[in-house]
PDB file of C-alpha atoms in Angstrom:
ATOM      1  CA  UNK A   1     169.055  92.982 123.465  1.00  0.00           C
ATOM      2  CA  UNK A   2     171.191  95.930 124.304  1.00  0.00           C
ATOM      3  CA  UNK A   3     169.101  99.103 124.826  1.00  0.00           C
ATOM      4  CA  UNK A   4     170.908 100.978 122.262  1.00  0.00           C
ATOM      5  CA  UNK A   5     170.253  98.465 119.742  1.00  0.00           C
ATOM      6  CA  UNK A   6     166.562  98.355 120.543  1.00  0.00           C
ATOM      7  CA  UNK A   7     166.416 102.170 120.153  1.00  0.00           C
ATOM      8  CA  UNK A   8     168.086 101.985 116.754  1.00  0.00           C
ATOM      9  CA  UNK A   9     165.676  99.417 115.767  1.00  0.00           C
ATOM     10  CA  UNK A  10     162.734 101.561 116.859  1.00  0.00           C
ATOM     11  CA  UNK A  11     164.007 104.618 115.048  1.00  0.00           C
ATOM     12  CA  UNK A  12     164.458 102.558 111.683  1.00  0.00           C
ATOM     13  CA  UNK A  13     160.983 101.150 112.040  1.00  0.00           C
ATOM     14  CA  UNK A  14     159.504 104.516 112.847  1.00  0.00           C
ATOM     15  CA  UNK A  15     161.266 106.153 109.818  1.00  0.00           C
ATOM     16  CA  UNK A  16     159.945 103.269 107.645  1.00  0.00           C
ATOM     17  CA  UNK A  17     156.334 103.881 108.871  1.00  0.00           C
ATOM     18  CA  UNK A  18     156.626 107.519 108.288  1.00  0.00           C
ATOM     19  CA  UNK A  19     157.861 107.046 104.786  1.00  0.00           C
ATOM     20  CA  UNK A  20     155.087 104.485 104.158  1.00  0.00           C
ATOM     21  CA  UNK A  21     152.356 106.921 105.474  1.00  0.00           C
ATOM     22  CA  UNK A  22     153.696 109.626 103.330  1.00  0.00           C
ATOM     23  CA  UNK A  23     153.704 107.477 100.169  1.00  0.00           C
ATOM     24  CA  UNK A  24     150.356 106.038 100.879  1.00  0.00           C
ATOM     25  CA  UNK A  25     148.672 109.468 101.342  1.00  0.00           C
ATOM     26  CA  UNK A  26     147.813 108.569 105.102  1.00  0.00           C
ATOM     27  CA  UNK A  27     149.411 111.914 106.392  1.00  0.00           C
ATOM     28  CA  UNK A  28     147.365 114.970 107.255  1.00  0.00           C
ATOM     29  CA  UNK A  29     148.574 116.718 104.380  1.00  0.00           C
ATOM     30  CA  UNK A  30     146.825 114.407 101.901  1.00  0.00           C
ATOM     31  CA  UNK A  31     144.420 116.392  99.887  1.00  0.00           C
ATOM     32  CA  UNK A  32     141.128 115.297  98.368  1.00  0.00           C
ATOM     33  CA  UNK A  33     140.870 112.449 100.796  1.00  0.00           C
ATOM     34  CA  UNK A  34     138.253 112.347 103.636  1.00  0.00           C
ATOM     35  CA  UNK A  35     139.530 111.775 107.133  1.00  0.00           C
ATOM     36  CA  UNK A  36     136.958 109.063 107.463  1.00  0.00           C
ATOM     37  CA  UNK A  37     138.201 107.281 104.367  1.00  0.00           C
ATOM     38  CA  UNK A  38     141.760 107.426 105.435  1.00  0.00           C
ATOM     39  CA  UNK A  39     140.934 106.169 108.826  1.00  0.00           C
ATOM     40  CA  UNK A  40     138.945 103.339 107.482  1.00  0.00           C
ATOM     41  CA  UNK A  41     141.645 102.043 105.233  1.00  0.00           C
ATOM     42  CA  UNK A  42     144.171 102.422 108.085  1.00  0.00           C
ATOM     43  CA  UNK A  43     141.961 100.153 110.179  1.00  0.00           C
ATOM     44  CA  UNK A  44     141.654  97.809 107.217  1.00  0.00           C
ATOM     45  CA  UNK A  45     145.388  97.554 106.978  1.00  0.00           C
ATOM     46  CA  UNK A  46     145.755  97.057 110.753  1.00  0.00           C
ATOM     47  CA  UNK A  47     143.306  94.282 110.733  1.00  0.00           C
ATOM     48  CA  UNK A  48     145.171  92.489 107.877  1.00  0.00           C
ATOM     49  CA  UNK A  49     148.408  92.787 109.792  1.00  0.00           C
ATOM     50  CA  UNK A  50     146.829  91.390 113.212  1.00  0.00           C
ATOM     51  CA  UNK A  51     145.417  88.340 111.444  1.00  0.00           C
ATOM     52  CA  UNK A  52     147.831  85.361 111.393  1.00  0.00           C
ATOM     53  CA  UNK A  53     149.087  84.454 108.092  1.00  0.00           C
ATOM     54  CA  UNK A  54     148.420  80.849 107.270  1.00  0.00           C
ATOM     55  CA  UNK A  55     149.412  79.661 103.827  1.00  0.00           C
ATOM     56  CA  UNK A  56     146.599  78.081 101.832  1.00  0.00           C
ATOM     57  CA  UNK A  57     143.852  79.341 104.309  1.00  0.00           C
ATOM     58  CA  UNK A  58     141.077  81.657 103.064  1.00  0.00           C
ATOM     59  CA  UNK A  59     139.114  83.962 105.301  1.00  0.00           C
ATOM     60  CA  UNK A  60     135.438  84.546 104.821  1.00  0.00           C
ATOM     61  CA  UNK A  61     134.251  88.092 105.754  1.00  0.00           C
ATOM     62  CA  UNK A  62     130.566  88.038 107.102  1.00  0.00           C
ATOM     63  CA  UNK A  63     128.238  89.630 104.794  1.00  0.00           C
ATOM     64  CA  UNK A  64     130.466  89.541 101.598  1.00  0.00           C
ATOM     65  CA  UNK A  65     129.090  86.424  99.960  1.00  0.00           C
TER      66      UNK A  65
END
């Protein structure tokens, strides 16, 4: 991949993530939301993105039963 193409894709993704963070209230200017809560939800979202998506497969979280 050409370096300029890679850089453009990176910039587009960074802009998309910044917009998502602003809309979701994950930015530092979100009022009424504790930092600990925002960090927790950000980690949950990260975990969900890291898990491989397999159609029809369910995940059991320990201690949730």
